[in-house]
XYZ file of C-alpha atoms in Angstrom:
346
model
C 71.443 -20.516 42.219
C 69.606 -20.370 39.625
C 69.932 -17.752 36.498
C 66.084 -16.670 35.119
C 65.007 -13.625 33.538
C 61.830 -11.647 32.444
C 61.260 -10.715 28.968
C 60.412 -7.383 28.356
C 57.670 -6.683 25.489
C 55.820 -3.111 24.576
C 52.176 -3.670 22.782
C 50.613 -0.790 21.594
C 47.123 -1.573 19.272
C 43.957 -2.789 19.967
C 43.625 -5.299 22.689
C 43.067 -8.072 19.525
C 45.785 -7.434 17.882
C 46.811 -8.506 22.247
C 46.160 -11.497 22.187
C 47.426 -12.064 18.719
C 50.862 -11.072 19.709
C 51.000 -13.028 23.222
C 49.859 -15.835 21.279
C 52.569 -15.534 19.274
C 54.240 -15.510 22.543
C 53.193 -18.024 24.085
C 53.692 -20.639 21.326
C 57.177 -19.564 21.783
C 57.895 -21.401 24.741
C 56.213 -24.520 26.337
C 53.949 -22.362 28.919
C 50.430 -23.780 27.128
C 51.862 -27.277 27.493
C 52.994 -26.878 31.307
C 49.382 -25.747 32.032
C 47.604 -28.845 30.788
C 50.114 -30.657 32.352
C 49.511 -29.838 35.216
C 45.904 -29.753 34.944
C 46.296 -33.241 33.733
C 48.073 -34.035 37.774
C 45.134 -31.451 39.485
C 41.356 -31.920 37.691
C 40.145 -28.153 38.743
C 38.145 -27.913 40.953
C 35.596 -25.483 39.741
C 33.643 -25.489 36.858
C 33.635 -23.531 33.686
C 30.944 -22.309 32.084
C 31.081 -20.039 28.570
C 27.898 -17.964 28.182
C 28.462 -16.797 32.056
C 31.800 -16.194 30.972
C 30.724 -13.902 28.338
C 28.608 -12.290 30.300
C 30.261 -11.112 32.695
C 33.326 -10.001 30.292
C 30.899 -7.362 29.167
C 29.852 -6.150 31.560
C 33.199 -6.133 33.168
C 35.548 -6.070 30.811
C 34.713 -6.646 26.410
C 38.348 -5.501 26.278
C 39.682 -8.477 27.937
C 37.762 -9.986 26.119
C 38.498 -9.488 22.292
C 41.966 -10.274 23.715
C 40.595 -14.001 24.431
C 39.542 -13.246 21.007
C 42.840 -12.778 19.476
C 44.981 -15.266 21.436
C 42.373 -17.931 20.527
C 42.906 -16.649 16.776
C 46.145 -18.046 16.872
C 45.738 -21.548 19.229
C 43.230 -22.635 17.703
C 41.971 -23.104 20.775
C 38.118 -24.442 22.210
C 36.415 -21.436 23.853
C 35.576 -23.455 27.177
C 39.914 -24.275 26.628
C 39.773 -20.456 26.602
C 38.320 -19.754 28.937
C 40.680 -22.275 31.492
C 43.552 -20.685 31.045
C 43.250 -16.886 29.881
C 40.273 -16.084 31.324
C 40.336 -16.810 36.012
C 36.936 -16.425 36.284
C 35.305 -19.422 38.355
C 38.663 -20.196 38.773
C 41.256 -21.423 41.643
C 43.757 -23.427 42.780
C 45.617 -21.827 45.289
C 48.791 -22.848 47.603
C 49.781 -21.221 50.342
C 51.480 -17.876 49.635
C 53.594 -14.720 51.302
C 53.983 -10.837 49.228
C 55.219 -8.241 51.019
C 54.164 -4.578 50.266
C 55.352 -0.921 51.997
C 53.669 1.707 50.975
C 56.253 4.759 50.877
C 56.030 8.340 51.308
C 55.701 8.915 47.210
C 56.202 5.205 46.001
C 54.782 0.899 46.700
C 57.459 -2.107 47.153
C 56.510 -4.513 47.028
C 57.958 -8.614 46.932
C 56.397 -11.004 44.920
C 55.913 -14.339 46.920
C 54.701 -17.420 45.313
C 56.432 -20.673 43.236
C 58.184 -20.646 40.235
C 56.407 -22.512 38.336
C 53.064 -20.617 38.085
C 56.056 -17.370 37.048
C 54.684 -16.224 33.868
C 58.502 -14.248 33.199
C 57.229 -11.735 30.656
C 56.507 -7.876 32.243
C 54.294 -5.870 29.380
C 54.074 -2.765 28.814
C 50.915 -1.916 26.933
C 49.361 0.952 25.469
C 45.960 0.361 23.539
C 43.683 2.441 21.294
C 40.317 0.809 21.912
C 39.514 1.859 25.236
C 40.966 0.759 29.271
C 44.006 2.940 30.223
C 47.840 2.234 29.878
C 49.530 -0.079 32.099
C 53.337 -2.141 32.627
C 54.226 -5.099 35.269
C 54.331 -8.232 34.832
C 51.527 -10.459 33.882
C 50.382 -13.063 35.789
C 48.824 -16.153 33.303
C 49.198 -14.589 30.894
C 46.224 -12.317 30.907
C 46.577 -11.151 34.565
C 49.256 -9.151 36.854
C 50.011 -9.436 39.886
C 50.968 -5.791 40.007
C 51.958 -3.127 38.399
C 50.983 1.452 37.242
C 48.852 2.544 34.906
C 48.741 6.059 32.690
C 46.828 7.353 35.840
C 48.965 7.164 38.394
C 47.121 4.334 40.495
C 50.119 1.725 41.426
C 48.847 -2.180 42.424
C 49.067 -4.990 44.631
C 47.807 -7.970 46.228
C 48.728 -10.451 48.598
C 46.760 -13.375 49.239
C 44.348 -14.366 52.574
C 43.435 -17.453 52.507
C 41.453 -19.888 49.781
C 38.879 -21.021 52.533
C 35.081 -21.064 50.762
C 35.570 -19.743 47.690
C 32.970 -18.408 45.711
C 32.214 -17.749 41.543
C 33.677 -14.866 40.567
C 37.357 -13.066 39.147
C 40.417 -14.340 40.069
C 42.809 -12.669 42.296
C 45.056 -11.654 39.184
C 42.744 -10.564 36.889
C 41.022 -8.101 38.821
C 44.690 -7.138 39.475
C 44.437 -6.931 35.772
C 40.597 -4.483 35.517
C 41.378 -2.572 38.090
C 44.600 -1.352 35.720
C 42.560 -1.580 32.847
C 39.815 0.963 34.517
C 40.274 2.695 37.551
C 42.091 6.349 37.776
C 42.753 7.248 41.343
C 42.585 5.104 44.946
C 37.757 5.951 45.240
C 37.878 4.601 42.188
C 39.545 1.343 42.083
C 38.064 0.710 46.120
C 34.470 1.657 44.661
C 34.550 -0.906 41.100
C 37.100 -3.481 43.800
C 32.476 -2.654 45.734
C 31.062 -4.497 42.651
C 33.148 -7.560 41.426
C 32.556 -11.563 42.035
C 35.542 -12.327 43.815
C 36.643 -16.529 43.396
C 38.372 -15.091 46.572
C 40.592 -13.768 49.752
C 42.587 -11.015 49.095
C 44.021 -7.699 50.840
C 43.800 -4.860 47.210
C 47.405 -2.114 47.942
C 46.014 0.688 46.017
C 48.625 4.702 45.416
C 47.480 7.123 42.972
C 49.498 10.262 41.117
C 48.402 12.324 43.903
C 49.867 9.755 46.459
C 46.431 8.546 48.269
C 46.186 4.960 49.242
C 44.265 2.479 50.877
C 44.629 -1.585 51.348
C 40.546 -2.865 50.523
C 40.328 -6.769 52.743
C 37.915 -9.155 50.479
C 36.571 -12.346 50.520
C 33.596 -12.964 48.308
C 31.493 -12.471 51.839
C 32.617 -9.616 53.376
C 34.640 -5.847 52.054
C 36.318 -3.315 53.831
C 38.708 -0.391 53.108
C 42.012 0.336 56.065
C 44.447 3.317 55.560
C 48.174 1.334 56.740
C 51.258 1.383 54.995
C 52.634 -2.609 55.037
C 50.514 -4.911 54.213
C 51.560 -8.681 54.133
C 48.932 -12.299 55.034
C 46.596 -11.620 57.468
C 43.532 -9.575 57.687
C 43.824 -6.662 60.439
C 39.966 -5.605 59.763
C 38.370 -9.140 59.075
C 40.224 -10.856 61.240
C 37.463 -12.881 61.514
C 38.430 -14.235 57.858
C 41.834 -15.330 58.519
C 42.741 -18.693 58.396
C 44.118 -20.435 61.578
C 48.228 -20.312 60.796
C 48.620 -16.380 60.267
C 51.799 -16.430 62.883
C 54.927 -16.097 59.840
C 53.262 -12.600 59.307
C 52.516 -11.385 62.084
C 56.205 -11.263 62.621
C 57.004 -9.757 59.090
C 55.098 -8.072 59.401
C 56.580 -6.885 62.553
C 59.615 -7.283 61.435
C 58.707 -4.634 57.996
C 57.230 -1.984 60.411
C 60.034 -1.999 63.127
C 62.678 -2.037 59.721
C 60.244 1.412 58.219
C 59.360 5.209 58.732
C 57.279 7.363 56.844
C 60.358 9.417 55.696
C 63.225 6.046 54.066
C 63.746 6.526 51.349
C 63.047 4.018 47.568
C 66.214 3.255 47.170
C 66.790 2.181 51.277
C 62.711 0.138 50.751
C 64.081 -1.442 47.425
C 66.895 -2.310 49.077
C 65.795 -3.695 52.592
C 63.566 -5.450 50.792
C 66.118 -7.700 48.011
C 68.114 -8.452 50.180
C 67.546 -11.775 52.361
C 69.642 -10.910 55.939
C 67.239 -7.879 56.420
C 64.686 -11.017 56.681
C 61.869 -9.521 54.185
C 62.808 -11.733 51.168
C 61.904 -15.286 51.307
C 63.427 -18.452 50.151
C 60.669 -21.126 50.778
C 59.851 -21.244 46.825
C 59.184 -25.082 47.477
C 56.415 -23.591 50.151
C 55.355 -21.490 47.174
C 56.006 -18.245 48.992
C 59.918 -18.103 47.677
C 60.378 -14.299 46.808
C 60.932 -13.514 42.658
C 60.545 -10.263 41.838
C 60.641 -7.594 43.664
C 59.079 -3.653 42.057
C 58.450 -0.569 43.107
C 56.531 2.366 41.399
C 56.417 5.811 41.435
C 52.691 7.580 40.452
C 53.437 10.687 40.193
C 56.560 10.584 37.967
C 55.577 7.270 36.528
C 58.484 4.932 37.090
C 58.488 1.258 37.186
C 61.297 -0.462 40.244
C 61.740 -4.079 38.842
C 64.224 -6.819 40.143
C 64.583 -10.956 39.832
C 65.972 -12.971 43.002
C 67.794 -11.432 45.479
C 69.923 -8.772 46.331
C 69.929 -6.938 42.653
C 70.257 -3.643 42.056
C 66.868 -2.730 39.913
C 65.954 -1.385 36.467
C 64.264 1.404 35.969
C 61.720 2.487 33.232
C 60.639 6.134 32.685
C 56.267 4.972 31.603
C 55.551 8.411 30.866
C 58.525 8.487 27.940
C 57.268 5.339 26.365
C 54.195 6.523 26.564
C 55.417 9.312 24.143
C 56.076 6.805 21.669
C 59.863 6.702 23.536
C 61.004 3.335 22.775
C 62.747 1.003 25.076
C 66.068 -0.223 25.436
C 65.602 -2.852 27.665
C 65.013 -6.280 26.418
C 64.425 -8.148 29.970
C 64.731 -8.788 33.611
C 67.725 -11.346 35.160
C 68.676 -12.580 38.443
C 68.953 -15.214 40.051
C 67.030 -17.460 42.328
C 68.248 -19.655 45.582
C 66.137 -22.565 43.997
C 65.916 -25.908 41.319
C 62.520 -24.702 40.869
C 62.237 -23.212 37.038
C 59.308 -20.685 35.709
C 56.087 -21.402 33.601
C 58.263 -20.701 30.409
C 61.689 -22.951 30.929
């Protein structure tokens, strides 16, 4: 077992100033050095067009472009290099991965399954003063999010489907960030997801403070919405887009459905996802599908729960209290992973 931790950071202010703080954090870690090493090992299978990327961000997320400029001021990297590492447009290098999501009566619980070397080890509460909605959740590739909740009570998580036939567009972790940044409820998020250009194929799982919920199935070519409670790693509507091997995903879906119900309480659901004996938590880290964190969100009460690794009681953060100006007394999440693979920040 390996001890792991994730820093908890809070910030109130402009996106540009968030970029400065983020870059200062980055410089204290080997994350950027590790990323550069990875780029040397495998040449990116995509192009970077600075003008095109700038135009896309001005259309969909001008505030996040300001965040990139703030980071650039500290990191002193060329714009093309900034876009490569932090812009997440026209970017893909996906391997097989897992992830399971269940939507209870008034909460959403999720296992994030991927490779530890891709994990930031940073959890961010951000309240902007220059546009966009405040958000809470773990960061992905520094500027993105793999799950989270915003001040309006919209909750988002995504599940990987396949990497066939990518197109020009945003990748999953930036899509997740954009949804939380600009959408207040499920209806707005569905419309926004429909308009965005998508690089690859994912399902985006949504819930809002009114307890509306949806699973949005997306590829660069197709779009559909279903209203089920459980999602793993295959499409239920866009079945023609599924990868050839979906056996494990369908078996995990069946195990999750058989052990959950509409009235299962949040504590039981969290343990179900976080305890390996229930066979939803995964230890397949070397196959890019080990469970790194289990998260849960309560959109009506703006509470977020989180734990790293397996079989560990979650810590709860009252996001509403923080939005009202009360500071956190937590500085990190800790846990244990059954692997010797380390986070990107180690």
